[in-house]
Coordinates of C-alpha atoms in Angstrom, one line a residue:
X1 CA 0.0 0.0 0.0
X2 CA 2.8 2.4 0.5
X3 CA 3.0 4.8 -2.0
X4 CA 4.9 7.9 -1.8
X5 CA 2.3 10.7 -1.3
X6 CA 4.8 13.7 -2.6
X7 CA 5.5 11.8 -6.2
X8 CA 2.9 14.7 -7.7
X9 CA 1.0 17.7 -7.2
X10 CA -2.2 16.2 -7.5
X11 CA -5.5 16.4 -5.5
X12 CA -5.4 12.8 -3.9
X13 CA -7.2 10.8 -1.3
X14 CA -6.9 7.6 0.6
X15 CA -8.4 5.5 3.1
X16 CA -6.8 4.5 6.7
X17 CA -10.2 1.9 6.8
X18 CA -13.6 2.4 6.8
X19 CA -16.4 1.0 9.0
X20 CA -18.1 1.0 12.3
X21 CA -14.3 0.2 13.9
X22 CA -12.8 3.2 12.6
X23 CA -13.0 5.6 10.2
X24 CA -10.0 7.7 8.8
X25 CA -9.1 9.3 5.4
X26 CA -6.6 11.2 4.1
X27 CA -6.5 14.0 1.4
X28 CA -3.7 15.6 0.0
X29 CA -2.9 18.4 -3.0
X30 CA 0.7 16.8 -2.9
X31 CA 2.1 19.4 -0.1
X32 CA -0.6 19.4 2.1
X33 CA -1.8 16.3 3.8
X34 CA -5.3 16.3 6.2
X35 CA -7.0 13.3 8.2
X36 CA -10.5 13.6 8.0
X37 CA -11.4 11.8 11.5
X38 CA -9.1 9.1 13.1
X39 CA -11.5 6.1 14.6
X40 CA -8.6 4.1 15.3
X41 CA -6.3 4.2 18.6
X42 CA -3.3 6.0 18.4
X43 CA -0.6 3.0 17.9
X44 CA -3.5 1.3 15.0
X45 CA -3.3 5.2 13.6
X46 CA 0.6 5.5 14.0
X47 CA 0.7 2.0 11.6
X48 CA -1.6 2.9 9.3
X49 CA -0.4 5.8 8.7
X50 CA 3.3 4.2 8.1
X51 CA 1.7 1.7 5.5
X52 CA 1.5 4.7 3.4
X53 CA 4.9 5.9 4.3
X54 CA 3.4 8.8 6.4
X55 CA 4.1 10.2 10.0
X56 CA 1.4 11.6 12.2
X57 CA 4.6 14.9 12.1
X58 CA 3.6 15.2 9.0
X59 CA -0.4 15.7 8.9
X60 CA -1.3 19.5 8.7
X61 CA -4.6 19.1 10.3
X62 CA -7.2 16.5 11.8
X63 CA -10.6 17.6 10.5
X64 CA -13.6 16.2 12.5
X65 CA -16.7 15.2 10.7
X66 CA -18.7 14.9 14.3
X67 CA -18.1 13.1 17.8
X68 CA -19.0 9.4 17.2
X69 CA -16.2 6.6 18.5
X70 CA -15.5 5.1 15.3
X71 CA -14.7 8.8 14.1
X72 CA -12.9 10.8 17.1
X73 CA -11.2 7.6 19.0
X74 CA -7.6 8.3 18.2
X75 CA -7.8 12.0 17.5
X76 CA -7.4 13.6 20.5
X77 CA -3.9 11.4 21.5
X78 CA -2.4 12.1 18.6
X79 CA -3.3 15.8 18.4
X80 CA -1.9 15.8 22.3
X81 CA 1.5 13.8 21.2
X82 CA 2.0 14.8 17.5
X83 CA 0.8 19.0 18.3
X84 CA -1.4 18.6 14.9
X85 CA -4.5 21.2 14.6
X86 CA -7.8 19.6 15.0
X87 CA -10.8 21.4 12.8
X88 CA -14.2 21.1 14.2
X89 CA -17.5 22.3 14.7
X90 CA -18.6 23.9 18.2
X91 CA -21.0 21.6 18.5
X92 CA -18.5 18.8 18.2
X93 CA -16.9 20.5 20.5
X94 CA -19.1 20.8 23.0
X95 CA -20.2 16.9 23.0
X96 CA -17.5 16.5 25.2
X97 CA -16.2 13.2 23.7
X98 CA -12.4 14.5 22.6
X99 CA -10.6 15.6 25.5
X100 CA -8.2 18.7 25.1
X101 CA -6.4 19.0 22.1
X102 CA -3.4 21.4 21.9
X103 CA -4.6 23.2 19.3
X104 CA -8.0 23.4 18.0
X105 CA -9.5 25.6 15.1
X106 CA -13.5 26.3 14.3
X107 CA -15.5 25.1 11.8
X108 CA -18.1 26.8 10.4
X109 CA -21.1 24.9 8.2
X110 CA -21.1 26.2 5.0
X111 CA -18.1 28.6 5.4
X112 CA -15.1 27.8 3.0
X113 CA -11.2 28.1 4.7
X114 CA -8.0 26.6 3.2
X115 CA -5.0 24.9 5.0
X116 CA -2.3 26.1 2.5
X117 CA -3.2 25.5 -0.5
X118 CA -6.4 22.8 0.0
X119 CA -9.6 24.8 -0.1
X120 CA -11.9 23.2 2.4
X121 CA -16.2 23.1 2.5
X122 CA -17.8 21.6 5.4
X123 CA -21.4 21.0 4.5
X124 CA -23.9 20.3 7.3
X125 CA -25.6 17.0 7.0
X126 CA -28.5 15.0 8.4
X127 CA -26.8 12.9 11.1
X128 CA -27.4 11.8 14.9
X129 CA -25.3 14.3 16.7
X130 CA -24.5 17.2 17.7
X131 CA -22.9 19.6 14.4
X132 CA -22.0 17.0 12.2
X133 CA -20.6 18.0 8.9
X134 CA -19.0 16.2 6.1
X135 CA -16.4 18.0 3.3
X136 CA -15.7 19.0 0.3
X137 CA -11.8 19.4 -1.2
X138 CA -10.3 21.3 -4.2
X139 CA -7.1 22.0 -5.2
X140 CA -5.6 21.7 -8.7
X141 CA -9.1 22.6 -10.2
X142 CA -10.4 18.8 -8.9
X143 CA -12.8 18.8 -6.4
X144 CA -13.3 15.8 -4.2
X145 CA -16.2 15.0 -2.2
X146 CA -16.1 12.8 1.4
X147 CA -19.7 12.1 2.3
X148 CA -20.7 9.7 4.8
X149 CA -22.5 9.1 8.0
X150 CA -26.1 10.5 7.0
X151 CA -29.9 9.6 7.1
X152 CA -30.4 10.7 3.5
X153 CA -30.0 12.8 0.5
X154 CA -31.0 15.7 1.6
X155 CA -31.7 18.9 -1.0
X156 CA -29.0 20.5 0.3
X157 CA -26.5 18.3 0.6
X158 CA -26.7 16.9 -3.2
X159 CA -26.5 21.2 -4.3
X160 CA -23.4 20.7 -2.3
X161 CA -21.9 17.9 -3.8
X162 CA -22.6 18.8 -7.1
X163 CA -19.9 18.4 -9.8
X164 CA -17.4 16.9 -7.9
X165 CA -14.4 14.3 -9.8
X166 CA -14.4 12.1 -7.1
X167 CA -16.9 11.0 -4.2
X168 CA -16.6 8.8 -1.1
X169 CA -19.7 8.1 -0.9
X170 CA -21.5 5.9 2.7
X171 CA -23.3 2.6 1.7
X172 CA -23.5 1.5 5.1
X173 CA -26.4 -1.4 5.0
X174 CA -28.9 -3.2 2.9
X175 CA -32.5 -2.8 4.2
X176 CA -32.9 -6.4 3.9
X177 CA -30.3 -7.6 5.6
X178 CA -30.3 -4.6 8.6
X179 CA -34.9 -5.9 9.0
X180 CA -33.7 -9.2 9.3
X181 CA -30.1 -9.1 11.1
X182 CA -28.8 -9.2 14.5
X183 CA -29.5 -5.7 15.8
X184 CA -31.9 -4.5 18.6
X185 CA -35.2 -3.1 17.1
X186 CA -34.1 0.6 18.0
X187 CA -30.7 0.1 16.7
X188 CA -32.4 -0.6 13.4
X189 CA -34.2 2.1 13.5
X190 CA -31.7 4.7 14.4
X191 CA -29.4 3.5 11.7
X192 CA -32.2 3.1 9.5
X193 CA -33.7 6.3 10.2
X194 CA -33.6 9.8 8.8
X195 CA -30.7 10.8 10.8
X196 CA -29.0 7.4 10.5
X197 CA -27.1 6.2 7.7
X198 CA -27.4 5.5 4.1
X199 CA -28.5 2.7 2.6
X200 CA -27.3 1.3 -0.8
X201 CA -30.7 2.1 -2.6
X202 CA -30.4 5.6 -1.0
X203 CA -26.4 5.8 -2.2
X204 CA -27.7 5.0 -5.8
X205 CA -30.3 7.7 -5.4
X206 CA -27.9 10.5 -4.2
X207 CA -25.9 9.5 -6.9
X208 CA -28.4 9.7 -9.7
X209 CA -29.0 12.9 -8.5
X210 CA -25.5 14.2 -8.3
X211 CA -24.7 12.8 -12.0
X212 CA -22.2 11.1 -13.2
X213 CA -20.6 12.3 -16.2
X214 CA -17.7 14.1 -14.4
X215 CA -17.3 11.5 -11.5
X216 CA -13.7 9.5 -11.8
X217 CA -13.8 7.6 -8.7
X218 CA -16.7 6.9 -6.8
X219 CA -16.3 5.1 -3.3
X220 CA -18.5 3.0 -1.9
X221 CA -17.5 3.3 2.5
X222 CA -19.0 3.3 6.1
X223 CA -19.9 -0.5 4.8
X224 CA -21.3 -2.3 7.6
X225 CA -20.0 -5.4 8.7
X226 CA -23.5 -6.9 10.0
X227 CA -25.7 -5.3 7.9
X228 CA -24.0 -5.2 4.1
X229 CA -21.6 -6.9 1.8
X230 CA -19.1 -5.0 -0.9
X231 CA -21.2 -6.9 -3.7
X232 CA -24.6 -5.6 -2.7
X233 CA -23.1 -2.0 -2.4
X234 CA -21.7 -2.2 -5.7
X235 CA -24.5 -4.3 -7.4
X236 CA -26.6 -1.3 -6.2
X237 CA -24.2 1.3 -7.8
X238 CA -23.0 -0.9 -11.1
X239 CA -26.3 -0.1 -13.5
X240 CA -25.5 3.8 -13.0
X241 CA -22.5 2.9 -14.9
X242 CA -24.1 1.2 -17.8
X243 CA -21.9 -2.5 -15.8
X244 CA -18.9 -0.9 -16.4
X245 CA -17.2 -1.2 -12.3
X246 CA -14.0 1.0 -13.2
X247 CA -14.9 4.2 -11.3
X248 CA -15.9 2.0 -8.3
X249 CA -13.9 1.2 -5.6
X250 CA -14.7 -0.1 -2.3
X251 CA -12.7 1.0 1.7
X252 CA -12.5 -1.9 3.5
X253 CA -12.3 -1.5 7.3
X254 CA -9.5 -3.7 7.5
X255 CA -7.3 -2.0 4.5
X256 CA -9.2 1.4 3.6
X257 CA -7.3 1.4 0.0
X258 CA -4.5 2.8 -1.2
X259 CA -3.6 6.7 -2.7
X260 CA -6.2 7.7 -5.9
X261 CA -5.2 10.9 -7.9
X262 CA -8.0 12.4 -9.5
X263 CA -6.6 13.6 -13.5

């Protein structure tokens, strides 16, 4: 997986892993390199990271999407060891679930900022906690979309997402398998629900919505381990692409996947 992250000036992205044990991806424009959330402990982080020939030293921000475990777990140690910025909103903030942080920097729904060169869009989304947001990237006139962790497709968020090259996109369950699983009634329904998580038939809607003509890489993540498989994600997304799986790529929780360049 390692794969030197400064070979080009290119908008890129990669995944630490992905799932309801951890969460954690990186984006970088080739000098600057962020970690949106860290659901991993700080040792599982530090080795991760190293499998793509990075050092926590070397991040220029932690950016927080919102205060769930498999999302915050390792941030606040290694913004404490490592001195790295964290970005989040006050109402992340004030859910009490980090712990101090060194350095910490607001984040404002809907208000652009840049770290260097990588311009930066949180976009409020329709989630379970407090100020949860999810983000949108450009640099080198590519625009990259990270877009998990919601109930559904809101209007706003799809004018948000609009015209992006590349999307990580949640397909956390299928309905059938989530009615029928192991989970407690209310645990369904909370994921489920419209401040839950996205299904694959809702992933396929959003993304019929967005279009498709400009999207390079599209991302299927946040795949649950009880409630999905890769192949139903990707059986749901496939017939947007007329069969052809190129521009689809799955995060695993276990592997994440290695660096993608958008041309």
């Amino acid at each position: 997986m390692t794969d030197q992250p400064q070979a080009s000036l290119a908008l890129r992205f990669a995944s630490l892993g992905s799932g309801s044990k951890g969460n954690a991806t990186l984006v970088s424009d080739g000098e600057t390199y962020v970690l949106v959330d860290c659901g991993f402990g700080m040792r599982e982080a530090e080795r991760r990271l190293a499998q793509f020939g990075l050092h926590p030293r070397q991040l220029d921000a932690v950016l927080l999407t919102h205060e769930h475990g498999d999302h915050i777990r390792g941030v606040g140690p290694l913004a404490r060891r490592y001195a790295i910025p964290v970005y989040l909103t006050a109402g992340t903030w004030l859910s009490g679930r980090l712990g101090e942080v060194p350095h910490h920097e607001w984040v404002v729904p809907q208000s652009r900022f840049a770290i260097k060169g990588l311009e930066i869009e949180p976009v409020t989304v329709p989630h379970d906690a407090r100020e949860p947001v999810q983000f949108r990237f450009r640099a080198h006139g590519r625009h990259l979309g990270v877009l998990t962790d919601l109930g559904h497709p809101s209007e706003h968020v799809i004018d948000a997402f609009r015209g992006c090259d590349a999307l990580i996109l949640e397909c956390n369950h299928d309905r059938h398998m989530l009615d029928v699983g192991p989970y407690p009634r209310n645990l369904k329904r909370r994921v489920g629900g419209h401040w839950g998580h996205l299904a694959n038939v809702q992933a396929a809607e959003l993304l019929t919505r967005l279009g498709l003509d400009r999207l390079q890489r599209i991302v299927c993540s946040h795949i649950s381990e009880e409630n999905n498989r890769p192949e139903l994600a990707l059986e749901a997304l496939t017939p947007l692409l007329s069969g052809d799986e190129s521009r689809l790529l799955v995060s695993a929780q276990e592997h994440g996947f290695a660096w993608q360049s958008i041309a």
